[in-house]
Short mmCIF file of C-alpha atoms in Angstrom, two decimals:
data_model
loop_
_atom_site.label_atom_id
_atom_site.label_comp_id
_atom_site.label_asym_id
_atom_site.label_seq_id
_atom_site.Cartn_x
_atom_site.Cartn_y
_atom_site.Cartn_z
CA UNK U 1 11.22 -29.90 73.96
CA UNK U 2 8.80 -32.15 71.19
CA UNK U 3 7.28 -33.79 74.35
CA UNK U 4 6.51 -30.48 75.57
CA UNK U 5 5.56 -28.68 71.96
CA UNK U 6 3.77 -31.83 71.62
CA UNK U 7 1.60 -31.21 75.43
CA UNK U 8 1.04 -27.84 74.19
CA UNK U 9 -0.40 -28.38 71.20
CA UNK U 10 -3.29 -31.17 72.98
CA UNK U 11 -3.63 -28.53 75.70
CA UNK U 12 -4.49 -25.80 72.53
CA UNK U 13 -6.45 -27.84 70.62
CA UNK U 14 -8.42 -29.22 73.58
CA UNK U 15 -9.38 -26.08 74.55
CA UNK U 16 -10.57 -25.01 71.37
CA UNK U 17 -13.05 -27.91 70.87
CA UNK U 18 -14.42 -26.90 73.71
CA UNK U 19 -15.21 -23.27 72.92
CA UNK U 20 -16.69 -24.61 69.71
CA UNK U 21 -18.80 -27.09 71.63
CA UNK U 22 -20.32 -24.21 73.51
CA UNK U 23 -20.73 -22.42 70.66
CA UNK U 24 -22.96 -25.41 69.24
CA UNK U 25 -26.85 -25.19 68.55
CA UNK U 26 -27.50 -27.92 70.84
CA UNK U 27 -31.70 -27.90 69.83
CA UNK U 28 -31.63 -27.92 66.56
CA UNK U 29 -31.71 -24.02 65.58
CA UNK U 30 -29.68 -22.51 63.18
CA UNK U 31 -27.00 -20.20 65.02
CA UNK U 32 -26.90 -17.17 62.63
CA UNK U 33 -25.91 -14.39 63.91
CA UNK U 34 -28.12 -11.88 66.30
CA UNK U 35 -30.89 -14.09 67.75
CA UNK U 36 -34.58 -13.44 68.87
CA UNK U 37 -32.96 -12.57 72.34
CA UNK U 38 -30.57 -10.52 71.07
CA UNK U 39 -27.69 -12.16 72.53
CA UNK U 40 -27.69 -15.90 72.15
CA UNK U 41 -26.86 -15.55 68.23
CA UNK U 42 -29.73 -18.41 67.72
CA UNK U 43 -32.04 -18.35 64.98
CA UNK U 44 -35.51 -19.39 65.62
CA UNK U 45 -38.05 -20.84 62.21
CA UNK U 46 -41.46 -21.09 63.38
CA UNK U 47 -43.77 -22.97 61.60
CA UNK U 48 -47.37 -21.79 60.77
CA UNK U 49 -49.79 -23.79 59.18
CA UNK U 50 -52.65 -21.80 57.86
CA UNK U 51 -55.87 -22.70 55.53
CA UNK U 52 -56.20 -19.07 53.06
CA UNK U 53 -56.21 -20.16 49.60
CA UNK U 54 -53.47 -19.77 47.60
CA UNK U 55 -52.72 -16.68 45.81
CA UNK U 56 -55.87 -15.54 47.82
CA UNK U 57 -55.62 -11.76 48.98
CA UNK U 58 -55.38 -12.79 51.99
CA UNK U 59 -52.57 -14.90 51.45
CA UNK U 60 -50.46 -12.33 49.33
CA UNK U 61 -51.40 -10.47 52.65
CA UNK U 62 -49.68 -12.58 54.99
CA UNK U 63 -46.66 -13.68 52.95
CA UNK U 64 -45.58 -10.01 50.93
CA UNK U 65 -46.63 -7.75 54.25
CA UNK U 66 -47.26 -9.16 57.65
CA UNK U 67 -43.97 -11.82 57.57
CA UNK U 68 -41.58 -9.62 56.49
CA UNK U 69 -42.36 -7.14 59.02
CA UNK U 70 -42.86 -9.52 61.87
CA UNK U 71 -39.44 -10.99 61.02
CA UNK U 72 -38.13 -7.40 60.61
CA UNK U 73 -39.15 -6.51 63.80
CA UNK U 74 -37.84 -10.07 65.42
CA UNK U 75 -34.89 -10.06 64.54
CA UNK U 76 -33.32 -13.81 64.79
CA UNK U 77 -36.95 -15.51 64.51
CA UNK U 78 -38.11 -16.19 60.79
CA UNK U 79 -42.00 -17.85 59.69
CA UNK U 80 -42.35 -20.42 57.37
CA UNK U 81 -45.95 -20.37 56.43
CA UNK U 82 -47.53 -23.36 54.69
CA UNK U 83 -50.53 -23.30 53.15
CA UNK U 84 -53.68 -25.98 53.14
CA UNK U 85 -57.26 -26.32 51.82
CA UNK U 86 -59.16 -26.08 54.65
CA UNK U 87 -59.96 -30.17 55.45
CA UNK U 88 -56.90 -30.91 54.96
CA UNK U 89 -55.13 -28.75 57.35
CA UNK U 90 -57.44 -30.39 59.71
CA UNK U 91 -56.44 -34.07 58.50
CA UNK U 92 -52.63 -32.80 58.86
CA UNK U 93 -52.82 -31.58 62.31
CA UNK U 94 -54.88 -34.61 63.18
CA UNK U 95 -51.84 -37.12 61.49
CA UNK U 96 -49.57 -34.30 63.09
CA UNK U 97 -50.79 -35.33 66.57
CA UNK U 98 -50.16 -39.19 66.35
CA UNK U 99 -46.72 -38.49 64.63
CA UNK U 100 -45.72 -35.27 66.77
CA UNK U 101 -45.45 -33.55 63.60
CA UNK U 102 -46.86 -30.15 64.16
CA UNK U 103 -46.11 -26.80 63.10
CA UNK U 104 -45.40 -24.27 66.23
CA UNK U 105 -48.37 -22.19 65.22
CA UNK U 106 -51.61 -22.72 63.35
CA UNK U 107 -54.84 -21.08 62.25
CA UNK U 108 -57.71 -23.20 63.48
CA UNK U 109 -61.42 -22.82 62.41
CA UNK U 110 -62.82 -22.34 65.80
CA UNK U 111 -64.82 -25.83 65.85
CA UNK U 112 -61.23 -27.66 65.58
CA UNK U 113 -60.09 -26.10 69.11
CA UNK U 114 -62.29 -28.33 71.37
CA UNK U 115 -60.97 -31.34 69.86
CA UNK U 116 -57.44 -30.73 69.39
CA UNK U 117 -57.49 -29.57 73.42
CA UNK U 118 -58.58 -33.10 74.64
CA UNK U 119 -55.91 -34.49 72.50
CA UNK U 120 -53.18 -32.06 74.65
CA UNK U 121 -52.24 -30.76 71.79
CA UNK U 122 -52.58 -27.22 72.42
CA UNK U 123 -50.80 -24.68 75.00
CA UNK U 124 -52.74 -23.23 77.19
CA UNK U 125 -51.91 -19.66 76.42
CA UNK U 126 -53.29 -18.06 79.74
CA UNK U 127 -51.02 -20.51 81.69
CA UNK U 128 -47.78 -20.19 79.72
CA UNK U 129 -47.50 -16.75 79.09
CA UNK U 130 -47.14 -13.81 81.50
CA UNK U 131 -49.32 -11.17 79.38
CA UNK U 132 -52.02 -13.46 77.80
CA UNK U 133 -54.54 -11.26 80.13
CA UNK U 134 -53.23 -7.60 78.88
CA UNK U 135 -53.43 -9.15 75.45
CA UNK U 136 -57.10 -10.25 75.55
CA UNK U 137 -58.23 -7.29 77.01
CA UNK U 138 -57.54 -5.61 72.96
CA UNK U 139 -59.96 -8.21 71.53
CA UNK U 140 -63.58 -8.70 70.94
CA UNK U 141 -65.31 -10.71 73.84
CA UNK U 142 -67.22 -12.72 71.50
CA UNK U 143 -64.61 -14.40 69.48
CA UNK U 144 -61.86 -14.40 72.39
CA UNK U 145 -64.38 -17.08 74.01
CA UNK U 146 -63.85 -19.53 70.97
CA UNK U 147 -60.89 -20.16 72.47
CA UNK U 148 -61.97 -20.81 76.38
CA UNK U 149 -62.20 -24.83 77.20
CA UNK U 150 -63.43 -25.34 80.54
CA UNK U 151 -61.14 -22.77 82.63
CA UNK U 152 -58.22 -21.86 80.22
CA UNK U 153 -57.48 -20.38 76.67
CA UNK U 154 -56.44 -22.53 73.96
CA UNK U 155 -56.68 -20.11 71.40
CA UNK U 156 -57.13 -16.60 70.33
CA UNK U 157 -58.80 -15.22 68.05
CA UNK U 158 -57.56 -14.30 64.80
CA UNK U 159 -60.79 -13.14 63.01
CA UNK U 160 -64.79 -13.62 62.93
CA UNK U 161 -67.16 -13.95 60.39
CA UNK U 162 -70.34 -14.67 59.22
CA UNK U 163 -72.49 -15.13 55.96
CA UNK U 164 -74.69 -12.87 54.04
CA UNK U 165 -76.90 -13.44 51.57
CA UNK U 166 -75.23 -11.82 48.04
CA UNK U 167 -77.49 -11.49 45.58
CA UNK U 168 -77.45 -9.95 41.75
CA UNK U 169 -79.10 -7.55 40.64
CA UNK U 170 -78.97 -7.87 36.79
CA UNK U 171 -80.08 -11.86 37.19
CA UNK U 172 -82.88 -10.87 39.95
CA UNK U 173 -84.30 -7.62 38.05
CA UNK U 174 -84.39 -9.96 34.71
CA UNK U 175 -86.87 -11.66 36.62
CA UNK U 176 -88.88 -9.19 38.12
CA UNK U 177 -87.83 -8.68 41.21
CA UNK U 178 -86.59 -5.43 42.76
CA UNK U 179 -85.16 -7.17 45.71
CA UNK U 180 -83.45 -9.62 47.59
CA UNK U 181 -86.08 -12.18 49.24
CA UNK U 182 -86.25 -11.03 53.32
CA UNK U 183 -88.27 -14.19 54.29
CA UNK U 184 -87.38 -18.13 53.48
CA UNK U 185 -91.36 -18.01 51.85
CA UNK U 186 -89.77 -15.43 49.36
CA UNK U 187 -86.74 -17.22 49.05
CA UNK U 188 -88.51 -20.12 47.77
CA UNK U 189 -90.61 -18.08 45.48
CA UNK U 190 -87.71 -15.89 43.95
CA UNK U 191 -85.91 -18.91 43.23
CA UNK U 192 -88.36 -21.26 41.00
CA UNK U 193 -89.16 -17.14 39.38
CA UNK U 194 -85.17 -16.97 38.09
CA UNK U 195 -85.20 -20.89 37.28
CA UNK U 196 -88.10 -20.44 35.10
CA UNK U 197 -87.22 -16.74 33.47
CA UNK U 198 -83.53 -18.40 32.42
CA UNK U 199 -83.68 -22.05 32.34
CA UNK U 200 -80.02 -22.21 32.46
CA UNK U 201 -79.15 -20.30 35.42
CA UNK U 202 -79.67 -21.16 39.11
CA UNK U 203 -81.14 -19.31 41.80
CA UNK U 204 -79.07 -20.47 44.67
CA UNK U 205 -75.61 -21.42 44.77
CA UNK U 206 -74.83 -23.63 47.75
CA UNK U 207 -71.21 -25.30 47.43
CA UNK U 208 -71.21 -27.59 49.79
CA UNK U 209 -73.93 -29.83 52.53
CA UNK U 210 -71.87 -28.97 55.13
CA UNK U 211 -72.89 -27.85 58.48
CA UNK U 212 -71.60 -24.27 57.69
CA UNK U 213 -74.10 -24.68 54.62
CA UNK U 214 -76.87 -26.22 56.05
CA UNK U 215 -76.83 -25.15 59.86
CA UNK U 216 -78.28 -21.65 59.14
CA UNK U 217 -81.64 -22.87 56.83
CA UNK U 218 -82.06 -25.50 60.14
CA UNK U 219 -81.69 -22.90 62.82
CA UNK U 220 -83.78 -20.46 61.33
CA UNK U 221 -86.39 -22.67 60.28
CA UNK U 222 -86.56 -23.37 64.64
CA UNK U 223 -84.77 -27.06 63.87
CA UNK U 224 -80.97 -27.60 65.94
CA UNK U 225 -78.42 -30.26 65.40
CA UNK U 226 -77.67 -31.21 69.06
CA UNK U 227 -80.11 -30.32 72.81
CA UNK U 228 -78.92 -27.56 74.49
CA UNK U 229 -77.26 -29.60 76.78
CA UNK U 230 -74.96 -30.89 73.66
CA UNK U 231 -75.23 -34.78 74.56
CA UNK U 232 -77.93 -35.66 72.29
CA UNK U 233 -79.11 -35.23 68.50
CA UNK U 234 -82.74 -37.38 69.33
CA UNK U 235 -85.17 -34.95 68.93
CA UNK U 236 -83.16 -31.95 67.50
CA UNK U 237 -81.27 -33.08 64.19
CA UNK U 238 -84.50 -35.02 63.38
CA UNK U 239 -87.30 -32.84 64.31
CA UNK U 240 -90.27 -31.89 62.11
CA UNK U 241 -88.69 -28.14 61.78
CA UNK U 242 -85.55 -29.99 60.17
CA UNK U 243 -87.38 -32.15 58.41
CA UNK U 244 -89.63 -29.29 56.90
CA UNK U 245 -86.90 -27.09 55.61
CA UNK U 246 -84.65 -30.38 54.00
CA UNK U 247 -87.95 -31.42 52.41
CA UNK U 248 -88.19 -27.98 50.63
CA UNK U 249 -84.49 -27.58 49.76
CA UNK U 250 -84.52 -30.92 48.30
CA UNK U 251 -87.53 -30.12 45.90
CA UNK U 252 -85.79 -27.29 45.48
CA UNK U 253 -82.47 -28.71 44.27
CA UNK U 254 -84.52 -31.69 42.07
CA UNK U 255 -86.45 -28.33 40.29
CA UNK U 256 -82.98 -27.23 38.92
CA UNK U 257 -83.24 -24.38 41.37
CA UNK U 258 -80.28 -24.60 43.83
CA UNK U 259 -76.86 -26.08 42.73
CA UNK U 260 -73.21 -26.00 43.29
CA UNK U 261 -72.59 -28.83 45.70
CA UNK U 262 -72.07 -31.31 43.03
CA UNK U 263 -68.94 -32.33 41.67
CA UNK U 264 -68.51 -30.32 38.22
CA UNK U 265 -70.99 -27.84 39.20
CA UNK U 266 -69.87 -24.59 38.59
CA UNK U 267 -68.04 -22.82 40.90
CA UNK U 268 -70.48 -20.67 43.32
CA UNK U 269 -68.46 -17.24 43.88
CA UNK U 270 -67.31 -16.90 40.27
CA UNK U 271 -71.02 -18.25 39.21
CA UNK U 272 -72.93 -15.50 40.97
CA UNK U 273 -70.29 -13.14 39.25
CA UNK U 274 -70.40 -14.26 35.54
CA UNK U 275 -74.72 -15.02 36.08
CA UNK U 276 -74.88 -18.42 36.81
CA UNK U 277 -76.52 -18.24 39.82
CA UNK U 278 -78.61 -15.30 41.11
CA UNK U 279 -78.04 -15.39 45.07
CA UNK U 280 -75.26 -17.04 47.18
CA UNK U 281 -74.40 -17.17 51.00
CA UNK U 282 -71.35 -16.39 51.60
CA UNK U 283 -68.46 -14.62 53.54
CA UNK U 284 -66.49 -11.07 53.11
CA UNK U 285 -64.03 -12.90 51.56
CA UNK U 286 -66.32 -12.62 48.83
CA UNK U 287 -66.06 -9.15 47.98
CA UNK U 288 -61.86 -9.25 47.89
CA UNK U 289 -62.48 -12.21 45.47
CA UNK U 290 -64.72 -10.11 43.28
CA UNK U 291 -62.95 -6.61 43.26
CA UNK U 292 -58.85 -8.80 42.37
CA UNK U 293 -61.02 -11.17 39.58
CA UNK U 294 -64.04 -9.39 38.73
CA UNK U 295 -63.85 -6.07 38.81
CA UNK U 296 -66.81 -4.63 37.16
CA UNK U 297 -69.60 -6.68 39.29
CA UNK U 298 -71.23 -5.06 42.08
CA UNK U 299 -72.54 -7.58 43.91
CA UNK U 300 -75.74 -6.89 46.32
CA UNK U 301 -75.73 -8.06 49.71
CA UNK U 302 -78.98 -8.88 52.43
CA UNK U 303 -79.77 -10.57 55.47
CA UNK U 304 -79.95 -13.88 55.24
CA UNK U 305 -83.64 -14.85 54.88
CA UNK U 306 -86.11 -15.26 57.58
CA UNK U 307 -87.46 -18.35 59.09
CA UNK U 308 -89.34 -18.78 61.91
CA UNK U 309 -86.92 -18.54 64.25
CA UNK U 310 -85.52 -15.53 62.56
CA UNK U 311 -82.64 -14.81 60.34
CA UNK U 312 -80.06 -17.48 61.87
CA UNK U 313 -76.21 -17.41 60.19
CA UNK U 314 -73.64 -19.28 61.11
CA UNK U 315 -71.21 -17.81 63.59
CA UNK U 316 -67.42 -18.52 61.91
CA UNK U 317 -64.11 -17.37 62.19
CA UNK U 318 -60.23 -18.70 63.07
CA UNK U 319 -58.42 -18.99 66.28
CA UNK U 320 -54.50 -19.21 66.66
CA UNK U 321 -53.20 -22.13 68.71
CA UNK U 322 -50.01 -23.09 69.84
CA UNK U 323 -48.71 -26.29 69.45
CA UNK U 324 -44.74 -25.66 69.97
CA UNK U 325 -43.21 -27.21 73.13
CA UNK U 326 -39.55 -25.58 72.10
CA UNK U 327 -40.30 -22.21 70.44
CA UNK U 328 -43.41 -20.98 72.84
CA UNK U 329 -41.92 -17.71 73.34
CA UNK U 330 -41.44 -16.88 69.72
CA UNK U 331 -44.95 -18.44 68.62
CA UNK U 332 -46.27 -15.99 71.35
CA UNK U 333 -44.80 -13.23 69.37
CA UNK U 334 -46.03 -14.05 66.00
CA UNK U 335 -49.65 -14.77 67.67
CA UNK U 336 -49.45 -11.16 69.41
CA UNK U 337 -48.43 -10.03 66.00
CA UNK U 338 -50.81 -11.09 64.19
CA UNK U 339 -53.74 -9.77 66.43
CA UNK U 340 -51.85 -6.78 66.70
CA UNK U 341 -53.80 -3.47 65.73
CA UNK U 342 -51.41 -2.98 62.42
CA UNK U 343 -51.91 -6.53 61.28
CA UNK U 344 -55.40 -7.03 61.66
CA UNK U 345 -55.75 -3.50 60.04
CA UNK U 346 -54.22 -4.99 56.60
CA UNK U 347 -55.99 -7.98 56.78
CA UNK U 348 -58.84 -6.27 56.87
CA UNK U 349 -58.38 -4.25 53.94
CA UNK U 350 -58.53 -7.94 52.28
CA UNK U 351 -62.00 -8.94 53.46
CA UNK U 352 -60.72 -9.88 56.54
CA UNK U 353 -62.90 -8.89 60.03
CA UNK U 354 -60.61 -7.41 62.56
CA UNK U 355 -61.07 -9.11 66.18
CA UNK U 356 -58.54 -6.29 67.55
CA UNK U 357 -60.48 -3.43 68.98
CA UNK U 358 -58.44 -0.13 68.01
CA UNK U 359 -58.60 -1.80 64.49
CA UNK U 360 -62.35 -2.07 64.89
CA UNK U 361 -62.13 1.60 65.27
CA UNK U 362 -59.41 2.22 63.18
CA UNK U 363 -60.59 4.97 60.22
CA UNK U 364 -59.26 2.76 57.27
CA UNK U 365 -61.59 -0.54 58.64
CA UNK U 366 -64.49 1.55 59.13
CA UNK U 367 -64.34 2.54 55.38
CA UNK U 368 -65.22 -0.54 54.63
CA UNK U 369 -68.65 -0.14 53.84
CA UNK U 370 -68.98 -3.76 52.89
CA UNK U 371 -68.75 -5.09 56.61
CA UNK U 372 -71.39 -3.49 57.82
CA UNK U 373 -74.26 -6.06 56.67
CA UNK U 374 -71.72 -8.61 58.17
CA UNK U 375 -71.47 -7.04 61.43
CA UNK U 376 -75.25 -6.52 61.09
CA UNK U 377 -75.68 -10.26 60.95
CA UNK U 378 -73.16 -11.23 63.57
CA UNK U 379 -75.76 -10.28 65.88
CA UNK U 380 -78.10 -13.24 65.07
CA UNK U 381 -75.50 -15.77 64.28
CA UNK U 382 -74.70 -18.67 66.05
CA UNK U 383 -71.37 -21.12 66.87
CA UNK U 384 -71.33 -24.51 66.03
CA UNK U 385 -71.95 -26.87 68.59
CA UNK U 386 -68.13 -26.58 71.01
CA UNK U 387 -67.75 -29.92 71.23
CA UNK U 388 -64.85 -32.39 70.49
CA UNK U 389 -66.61 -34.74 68.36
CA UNK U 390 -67.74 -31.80 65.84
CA UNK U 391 -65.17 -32.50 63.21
CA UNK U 392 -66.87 -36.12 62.56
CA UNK U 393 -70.46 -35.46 63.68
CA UNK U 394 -70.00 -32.45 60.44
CA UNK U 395 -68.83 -36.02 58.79
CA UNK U 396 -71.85 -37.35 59.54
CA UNK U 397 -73.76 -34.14 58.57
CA UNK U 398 -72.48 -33.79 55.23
CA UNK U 399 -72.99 -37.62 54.38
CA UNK U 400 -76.48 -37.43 54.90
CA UNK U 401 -76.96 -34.43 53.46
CA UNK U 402 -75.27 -35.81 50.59
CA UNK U 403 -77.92 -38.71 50.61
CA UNK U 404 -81.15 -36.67 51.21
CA UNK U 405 -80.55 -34.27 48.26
CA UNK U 406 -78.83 -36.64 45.66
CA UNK U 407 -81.64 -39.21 45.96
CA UNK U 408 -84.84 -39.82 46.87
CA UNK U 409 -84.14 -41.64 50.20
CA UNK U 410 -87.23 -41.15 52.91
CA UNK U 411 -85.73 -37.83 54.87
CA UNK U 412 -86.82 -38.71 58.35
CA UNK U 413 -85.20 -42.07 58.06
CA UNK U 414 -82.23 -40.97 56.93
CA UNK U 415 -81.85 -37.81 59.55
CA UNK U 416 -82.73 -41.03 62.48
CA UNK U 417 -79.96 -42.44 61.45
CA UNK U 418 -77.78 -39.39 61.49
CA UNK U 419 -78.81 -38.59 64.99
CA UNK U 420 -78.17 -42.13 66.04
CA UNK U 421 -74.34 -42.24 64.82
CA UNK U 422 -73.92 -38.57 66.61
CA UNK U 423 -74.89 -40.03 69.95
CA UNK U 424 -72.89 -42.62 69.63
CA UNK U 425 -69.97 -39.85 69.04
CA UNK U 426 -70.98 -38.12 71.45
CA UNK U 427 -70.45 -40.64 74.31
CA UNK U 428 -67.07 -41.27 72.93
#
């Protein structure tokens, strides 16, 4: 009878470590109750790596609205967002790539898609999932195509944007002018006016030499960065129309005129608020940053001026890529989310541009009267340059920027050299 009790007991308890070894979470997930397919009890974190500031409207957005309600609606799949300053997101998902530590999901400034796709680091969302087609078909045509690479889509779009030029009125009418400058000749002019009606204000605030900085005065002045065919900067980055407008920006700059680029310099946004600096470039963002901090400013906004070649901004905006090889399904989810109609809606409300179309036409976005010089001067604005070396030939753009206006280094010589180390990218 113990011989038997004894078989019975083995048999029992053998049987029970195998229901529990079925039961397991064999990937890794937590097993939680109700999962995101409603009957496998697994629960899914996804990862999203994003670059709004912190404590940013946008980012009280994301975190206090839109997650909660995605999760409430997903029952079983819950976002961790993590939040970056915009280079180094794109230094984390570059270390990310070489030590395959990546979140599932990510927002991307659309230059970074082209690169990260040669590296295979991105799913190609048209191939993996069923609906990818349906889902496009909601969202503007313009911004969808950030994320097309050769015959597939990496990304999608999350938002657009470009840059308008804000100006104030108090600073501007204090030196006798009614209006914002409409031509780069004007520009010029308004600028040495307010530097020599208040010797310690600026007239420009530019805080950074970056190409989303610098690429509009070049354009518009009828200069490029790269030939149309994008395999050369000989001729283009170093052409007499760059060379003209970098020559005047630079006196510019020396006259006291144009600041905010230099460490300690104060900070542009809250500058043109508080007076320091009469007229800024700058996104929609803007205006959520003014109306949580600085309420009583109303800030003016114009096209940005006119060169040449006409009033060129800088096309911008974030796509969402993929980078999960175990949680695709749920990243889908929170990507369809977020470019939902509801979503984009709220974000919007934040100084956000919608990229969904039923929030395009959705009453509380268009009484937004702020977007409208925006979407104005989306018309004329222009993308960066889709190629994989952009991250490091904006390297090499912002170093000799850097040189030309914080010395007195010959400006063709130093642009020949700039368009020499971009080749050389380029054929990499």
């Amino acid at each position: 009878m113990k011989i038997k009790s004894y078989i019975g007991a083995l048999a029992l308890l053998l049987v029970l470590s195998l229901l529990a070894a079925c039961g397991s979470d064999t990937n890794g997930s937590n097993n939680n109750g109700t999962g995101s397919d409603g009957k496998s009890g697994k629960e899914t974190t996804l990862t999203f790596w994003h670059h709004y500031s912190t404590a940013s409207p946008e980012e009280k957005t994301l975190t206090e609205q839109l997650i909660p309600q995605f999760e409430a609606a997903n029952p079983g799949i819950k976002v961790k967002a993590v939040a970056y300053p915009w280079d180094q997101l794109h230094k984390k998902l570059q270390i990310g790539g070489s030590s395959n530590d990546l979140p599932d999901v990510a927002r991307l400034d659309i230059i970074w898609v082209p690169e990260f796709q040669k590296q295979g680091l991105l799913v190609a969302l048209d191939e993996k999932f069923a609906d990818f087609d349906e889902t496009a078909k909601g969202l503007l045509e313009g911004p969808l195509s950030t994320g097309k690479i050769g015959d597939h889509y990496y990304g999608l779009p999350l938002n657009t944007n470009t840059k308008v030029l804000f100006w104030n009125k108090a600073m501007l009418e204090g030196s006798g002018l009614s209006k914002a400058p409409e031509t780069t000749e004007e520009f010029f002019t308004a600028i040495a006016q307010i530097k020599a009606q208040s010797g310690k204000a600026w007239g420009f605030g530019e805080p950074a030499l970056q190409g989303w900085n610098i690429l509009p005065w070049i354009w518009s002045n009828g200069g490029d960065v790269l030939s149309p065919a994008m395999d050369t900067a000989q001729g283009y980055l170093n052409s007499p129309a760059t060379v003209d407008i970098l020559t005047k920006l630079r006196a510019a700059a020396q006259a006291g005129q144009i600041a905010g680029f230099k460490p300690g310099d104060v900070p542009v946004t809250e500058g043109h608020a508080q007076g320091s600096y009469a007229m800024m470039a700058e996104g929609p963002w803007a205006f959520a940053q003014f109306e949580s901090q600085f309420p009583d400013f109303k800030a003016g906004t114009a096209y940005f001026p006119r060169g040449s070649a006409g009033s060129i901004q800088v096309l911008g905006g974030e796509d969402l890529g993929i980078f999960s090889k175990e949680n695709g399904e749920e990243s889908w989810k929170f990507v369809k989310f977020l470019t939902s109609e509801a979503a984009q809606v709220s974000m919007g409300k934040v100084g956000q541009i919608p990229v969904n179309l039923k929030a395009m036409e959705n009453s509380e976005i268009k009484n937004i009267a702020y977007f409208a010089p925006f979407l104005e001067q989306l018309k004329t604005s222009k993308a960066r340059p889709p190629v994989a070396a952009w991250p490091q030939i904006d390297t090499v753009i912002n170093d000799t920027m850097s040189s030309i206006f914080m010395t007195d280094r010959d400006i063709k010589s130093e642009l020949d050299q700039a368009a020499a180390k971009i080749d050389e990218l380029l054929k990499q």
